[in-house]
Amino acid sequence: MDILDPAFRYLAIRLSWYAGRAIALFLKQNAEGGGLKGNTPEERYQFFEQELAKGIDTIGWFLEQFPVLARILCTCTVNWVEASVEMLHRFQSDRDDLIDTFFGGGDPGDIRQVYSGLSDAHQGGRTVAILEFMSGDRVVYKPRSAAIDLAYEKVVTWINTQSGIKELAFSKALDRVDYGWYQFTAAKPCGSPEDVRDYFERQGQFLALQYLLCGSDYHSGNFIGQGAFPVPIDMEAMCAAGLHVVKELVGTVPASMIPTVFSVLKLGMLPMFRVGSPDRLLEFSSALTGQGSSGLAGVRPIWKNRGTDRLSLSFERPEKAIVEEGSLPVLEGSPVPVYDYEAEVLCGFQNMHRLIIQKREEFLSEEGPLSLLRTSKTRSLIRNTQDYNDVLYWGTSPEHLSSGAAFEVSLERLWLSNFKESRPKAVFEAEREALLNGDIPAFYSETTSKSLFGKGKNLPLFPNSALDQVHLRVSMADESDRRWQSSLIEKSIGFARAFDRREPPESRGDSPFLDAARRIADTLVNLAIRDDAGSRWLDLKKVSSTNDSLMYQVSDPFLHSGNGGIALFLANIAS
């Protein structure tokens, strides 16, 4: 077996993602035109497959109809080859340092397998990869600087010397400026219920730390459970460029009056919702809940009549939902969601928040735990990655692959949201340039800069650097902020629990409608946020008209959309 066999499989899957629909259309055209030999749908498909496999003449005839596809396939293949060769050359030059850093000086042997395609493709088709050696040991390669991971390591090292806090874990990293190598983190189950409690308390600590460090994108795929330790495996969005703190609001209005987009809810660790299906109105996912008992069951492309000349693509909800719960602790073979461990999460959050406030002068000092952040580069997610995938999928439908102009026009869908959200034209141009080459756009920034960098462009976007906002958030954090963020944590988890019933509700009377109304009322009472401003609730609204993602907001006071209507409903139930 060739060491690149898994990497070749990734390339084949990626190319088929672009070419599959055009090939199916070409198959249909030949079938309807009588150009396929065979007495059955299966025989005609085999004939078509054999003709395509003959070489350049048949493939060339196909690609003449889809010249944009030809360019994309060539670009992706060349990029994959160059990125693979680059990675192997880097490994060869770094081998001795890798042995010393990750394997204690013991040689793990030759490379057995290379697994690439473990992330979206950025900057010329480069992706995260895992190298497996003859010894069975592994190391992770990422085509970006590991400086931010070393900065996190320094923060954690400082935290682990403090009292009243549970130790946190990190992945060891070796930085090479343009790329980095990382310790491979293997999942391990918890050994006892106490381990599960410790796991969620550590997640609460991490939640507070990253809230104060203006982090984001800590979704369920960015943690691996090792017993009682959640190990974050992607720190590239810690202290990321963006609008995290509104300077004019801090210290002038109560924390509970500041929009939730500037709260702990922005990190991605707490339940994130999206529009579901008629039988399941909302779907959610998070590092603390996993994807719920029903998983994510959104509409997906599914090939029908495979192996026949009637091959077709249908967009359906899969019979079995996708459930990924790798970020959850595992006890006795089963992943454990957070619902019975809210107290541990809140305890961890409050302890870490309190510690950093108490030690804020040391924490923010010039030579303190944040010192390496000043020379780090982080990634800023200005748009949901799924939005890029959706636009690229739309743009590579067969009708857009026959003309370069049609393909470029199809990417203009991104401009609609740019226009609505007042992003500079240069952002859209950088996004389009990446998508034209089959890449997912990626923007980076130095933590001390107000600008983004993407595709060679310098894009000034923000009034304050990320590090300035960290200093402001930590400097102004107080007891009222801790209480408000704790309320948001508690109620967002409760929100997910309400949509993740694992047992059917018991009937409480003769009327199923009144039963349902009472259950809704009970849920509303449990989810109410009560403070000096009265009772309010977390609400959801669509992020944009172009996708199904939802974002939190605090309920407004109005009858049809907020507290007024809830109060009227609860009053009627009580009566």
PDB file of N, CA and C in Angstrom, residues 186-191 195-196 198-199 202 224-230 328-330:
ATOM      1  N   ALA A 186      -5.318  11.335  21.075  1.00  0.00           N
ATOM      2  CA  ALA A 186      -6.242  10.206  20.928  1.00  0.00           C
ATOM      3  C   ALA A 186      -7.323  10.279  22.011  1.00  0.00           C
ATOM      4  N   ALA A 187      -8.554   9.996  21.630  1.00  0.00           N
ATOM      5  CA  ALA A 187      -9.665  10.026  22.589  1.00  0.00           C
ATOM      6  C   ALA A 187      -9.538   8.890  23.595  1.00  0.00           C
ATOM      7  N   LYS A 188      -9.883   9.204  24.860  1.00  0.00           N
ATOM      8  CA  LYS A 188      -9.891   8.202  25.923  1.00  0.00           C
ATOM      9  C   LYS A 188     -11.159   8.375  26.753  1.00  0.00           C
ATOM     10  N   PRO A 189     -11.779   7.279  27.185  1.00  0.00           N
ATOM     11  CA  PRO A 189     -13.010   7.402  27.974  1.00  0.00           C
ATOM     12  C   PRO A 189     -12.732   7.833  29.411  1.00  0.00           C
ATOM     13  N   CYS A 190     -13.777   8.285  30.068  1.00  0.00           N
ATOM     14  CA  CYS A 190     -13.687   8.589  31.497  1.00  0.00           C
ATOM     15  C   CYS A 190     -13.693   7.286  32.297  1.00  0.00           C
ATOM     16  N   GLY A 191     -13.014   7.298  33.425  1.00  0.00           N
ATOM     17  CA  GLY A 191     -12.958   6.094  34.244  1.00  0.00           C
ATOM     18  C   GLY A 191     -14.019   6.045  35.317  1.00  0.00           C
ATOM     19  N   ASP A 195     -14.815  11.690  36.916  1.00  0.00           N
ATOM     20  CA  ASP A 195     -14.103  12.190  35.743  1.00  0.00           C
ATOM     21  C   ASP A 195     -15.024  13.043  34.875  1.00  0.00           C
ATOM     22  N   VAL A 196     -16.274  12.617  34.729  1.00  0.00           N
ATOM     23  CA  VAL A 196     -17.235  13.375  33.914  1.00  0.00           C
ATOM     24  C   VAL A 196     -17.480  14.741  34.540  1.00  0.00           C
ATOM     25  N   ASP A 198     -15.447  16.391  36.470  1.00  0.00           N
ATOM     26  CA  ASP A 198     -14.233  17.191  36.280  1.00  0.00           C
ATOM     27  C   ASP A 198     -14.119  17.686  34.837  1.00  0.00           C
ATOM     28  N   TYR A 199     -14.527  16.844  33.906  1.00  0.00           N
ATOM     29  CA  TYR A 199     -14.480  17.218  32.480  1.00  0.00           C
ATOM     30  C   TYR A 199     -15.312  18.478  32.241  1.00  0.00           C
ATOM     31  N   ARG A 202     -13.901  21.625  33.795  1.00  0.00           N
ATOM     32  CA  ARG A 202     -12.814  22.167  32.973  1.00  0.00           C
ATOM     33  C   ARG A 202     -13.367  22.876  31.736  1.00  0.00           C
ATOM     34  N   ILE A 224     -11.226  17.074  21.887  1.00  0.00           N
ATOM     35  CA  ILE A 224     -11.138  15.619  22.007  1.00  0.00           C
ATOM     36  C   ILE A 224     -11.072  15.298  23.496  1.00  0.00           C
ATOM     37  N   GLY A 225     -11.909  14.382  23.927  1.00  0.00           N
ATOM     38  CA  GLY A 225     -11.938  14.000  25.336  1.00  0.00           C
ATOM     39  C   GLY A 225     -10.858  12.992  25.669  1.00  0.00           C
ATOM     40  N   GLN A 226     -10.049  13.320  26.679  1.00  0.00           N
ATOM     41  CA  GLN A 226      -9.053  12.371  27.200  1.00  0.00           C
ATOM     42  C   GLN A 226      -9.337  12.175  28.675  1.00  0.00           C
ATOM     43  N   GLY A 227     -10.224  11.235  28.974  1.00  0.00           N
ATOM     44  CA  GLY A 227     -10.622  11.012  30.347  1.00  0.00           C
ATOM     45  C   GLY A 227     -11.294  12.251  30.907  1.00  0.00           C
ATOM     46  N   ALA A 228     -10.773  12.776  32.008  1.00  0.00           N
ATOM     47  CA  ALA A 228     -11.364  13.943  32.663  1.00  0.00           C
ATOM     48  C   ALA A 228     -10.924  15.263  32.036  1.00  0.00           C
ATOM     49  N   PHE A 229     -10.149  15.197  30.927  1.00  0.00           N
ATOM     50  CA  PHE A 229      -9.604  16.403  30.311  1.00  0.00           C
ATOM     51  C   PHE A 229     -10.169  16.610  28.905  1.00  0.00           C
ATOM     52  N   PRO A 230     -10.864  17.726  28.659  1.00  0.00           N
ATOM     53  CA  PRO A 230     -11.185  18.107  27.281  1.00  0.00           C
ATOM     54  C   PRO A 230      -9.955  18.782  26.681  1.00  0.00           C
ATOM     55  N   LEU A 328     -17.707  15.186  23.573  1.00  0.00           N
ATOM     56  CA  LEU A 328     -18.320  14.835  24.853  1.00  0.00           C
ATOM     57  C   LEU A 328     -17.485  13.787  25.597  1.00  0.00           C
ATOM     58  N   PRO A 329     -17.524  13.812  26.927  1.00  0.00           N
ATOM     59  CA  PRO A 329     -16.869  12.741  27.684  1.00  0.00           C
ATOM     60  C   PRO A 329     -17.609  11.425  27.460  1.00  0.00           C
ATOM     61  N   VAL A 330     -16.881  10.338  27.516  1.00  0.00           N
ATOM     62  CA  VAL A 330     -17.473   9.007  27.301  1.00  0.00           C
ATOM     63  C   VAL A 330     -17.337   8.201  28.585  1.00  0.00           C
TER      64      VAL A 330
END
